[in-house]
Amino acid sequence: AAQKVGAIMNAPARFASGLSFELTDDQKMFKELATKFALEEMIPKAAEYDRTMKFPREIFNKAWELGLVNTHIPQEHGGLGLGCVEGVLIAEALAYGCTGMGTAIEANGLAEAPVIIAGNKAQKDKYLRRMVEAPLNAAYCVTEPGAGSDVSGAKTHAVKKGDKWVVNGQKMWITNSGEANWFFLLARTDSDPKAPASKAFTGFIVDADTPGITVGKKEINMGQRCSDTRGVSFEDVEIPDENVLGEVGKGFVIAMKAFDHTRPPVAAGAVGLAQRAMDESIK
């Protein structure tokens, strides 16, 4: 064993170069761009948006023009196709400016992730491409009054009728729902209460102007007050079968995979906020 360890320790440098944390030129550019935007555009207006609690439309639109929104949409659908590292660099910088504005900017990525993961070409062309053609918002419509972290406890249900699905239920604390052009919706499609979550739910793409959708009043948050958070109710909402995302019964799996891609920027945002808090405390 000692001889093997010695051989490894004396291996050529090409086998012992280790993991490099050096950013690429493109990654440095995005970090600098997001930092500049936070300092010059977000921070000067953060207090006013926090006071009024209005959605930061001006800030969002400027971020969209600079390419700081919808960063993970693949190039074949008009996006930049950025990876996780670029995403967390941008999220950290934006959160340094204001986590409320940062949430408004970053929430699109959560709604888009299921479509990127499981959407077919027609769905991606229709719903992702529009996001890079105009400064639109989308929302991830999963959480319910009685099912927050326990997504598997969601009660909103969809029943197949002909070539459409009819949805009824209530979602809650949905970020950007008051501004959304479309929703990713998770609904129960298996009526058996004993069905495992991995087979009981289906994901849908739902246009926000579909009849039967009612968006509730804006919730007053303790923090991130300009972030748009509301309840959304579905009453006999008809969704065409072509808007089923992935396979029927696979919605829970798709929703969880979306978190794999979108939780790292949330953690990075916490780092940006902590950095800002420290900087403010030592002024």
Tab-separated table of N, CA, C and O in Angstrom, residues 120 122-123 126-127 160 163-165 203-205 207 239-246:
chain	number	residue	atom	x	y	z
A	120	ASN	N	-40.487	19.308	-25.245
A	120	ASN	CA	-40.156	18.889	-26.608
A	120	ASN	C	-39.784	20.131	-27.433
A	120	ASN	O	-39.866	21.263	-26.939
A	122	ALA	N	-41.202	21.690	-29.920
A	122	ALA	CA	-42.277	22.653	-30.141
A	122	ALA	C	-42.529	23.494	-28.896
A	122	ALA	O	-42.726	24.719	-28.979
A	123	GLN	N	-42.505	22.870	-27.714
A	123	GLN	CA	-42.727	23.591	-26.470
A	123	GLN	C	-41.597	24.573	-26.186
A	123	GLN	O	-41.833	25.717	-25.773
A	126	LYS	N	-41.807	27.533	-28.555
A	126	LYS	CA	-42.933	28.416	-28.252
A	126	LYS	C	-42.739	29.202	-26.968
A	126	LYS	O	-42.996	30.420	-26.931
A	127	TYR	N	-42.278	28.530	-25.912
A	127	TYR	CA	-42.264	29.178	-24.603
A	127	TYR	C	-40.902	29.720	-24.170
A	127	TYR	O	-40.852	30.674	-23.394
A	160	LYS	N	-58.206	14.325	-17.285
A	160	LYS	CA	-58.210	14.292	-18.748
A	160	LYS	C	-59.649	14.197	-19.260
A	160	LYS	O	-60.411	13.319	-18.870
A	163	ASP	N	-59.254	15.845	-25.513
A	163	ASP	CA	-57.875	16.221	-25.815
A	163	ASP	C	-57.396	17.356	-24.921
A	163	ASP	O	-56.429	18.044	-25.238
A	164	LYS	N	-58.072	17.533	-23.765
A	164	LYS	CA	-57.687	18.586	-22.831
A	164	LYS	C	-57.630	18.050	-21.403
A	164	LYS	O	-58.168	16.992	-21.098
A	165	TRP	N	-56.946	18.804	-20.558
A	165	TRP	CA	-56.892	18.506	-19.135
A	165	TRP	C	-57.595	19.640	-18.398
A	165	TRP	O	-57.345	20.811	-18.692
A	203	GLY	N	-46.584	17.571	-15.063
A	203	GLY	CA	-46.242	18.967	-15.274
A	203	GLY	C	-46.947	19.511	-16.513
A	203	GLY	O	-47.109	18.799	-17.511
A	204	PHE	N	-47.366	20.763	-16.426
A	204	PHE	CA	-48.037	21.415	-17.540
A	204	PHE	C	-47.450	22.805	-17.776
A	204	PHE	O	-46.962	23.443	-16.835
A	205	ILE	N	-47.501	23.258	-19.016
A	205	ILE	CA	-47.203	24.655	-19.336
A	205	ILE	C	-48.558	25.330	-19.549
A	205	ILE	O	-49.369	24.859	-20.351
A	207	ASP	N	-50.594	28.985	-20.231
A	207	ASP	CA	-50.602	30.418	-20.539
A	207	ASP	C	-51.372	31.152	-19.450
A	207	ASP	O	-52.460	30.728	-19.035
A	239	ILE	N	-56.410	22.887	-20.268
A	239	ILE	CA	-55.061	22.915	-20.813
A	239	ILE	C	-54.976	21.906	-21.953
A	239	ILE	O	-55.330	20.728	-21.763
A	240	PRO	N	-54.550	22.301	-23.142
A	240	PRO	CA	-54.459	21.345	-24.255
A	240	PRO	C	-53.440	20.254	-23.970
A	240	PRO	O	-52.440	20.477	-23.277
A	241	ASP	N	-53.693	19.088	-24.490
A	241	ASP	CA	-52.818	17.941	-24.250
A	241	ASP	C	-51.386	18.215	-24.721
A	241	ASP	O	-50.432	17.674	-24.167
A	242	GLU	N	-51.246	19.075	-25.723
A	242	GLU	CA	-49.909	19.403	-26.239
A	242	GLU	C	-49.061	20.163	-25.226
A	242	GLU	O	-47.849	20.291	-25.397
A	243	ASN	N	-49.694	20.658	-24.148
A	243	ASN	CA	-48.964	21.397	-23.128
A	243	ASN	C	-48.569	20.543	-21.931
A	243	ASN	O	-48.088	21.063	-20.926
A	244	VAL	N	-48.781	19.232	-22.035
A	244	VAL	CA	-48.227	18.325	-21.032
A	244	VAL	C	-46.718	18.322	-21.186
A	244	VAL	O	-46.184	18.158	-22.287
A	245	LEU	N	-46.026	18.508	-20.079
A	245	LEU	CA	-44.565	18.580	-20.110
A	245	LEU	C	-43.968	17.217	-19.772
A	245	LEU	O	-44.149	16.711	-18.658
A	246	GLY	N	-43.280	16.630	-20.725
A	246	GLY	CA	-42.752	15.289	-20.508
A	246	GLY	C	-43.876	14.265	-20.515
A	246	GLY	O	-44.912	14.456	-21.151
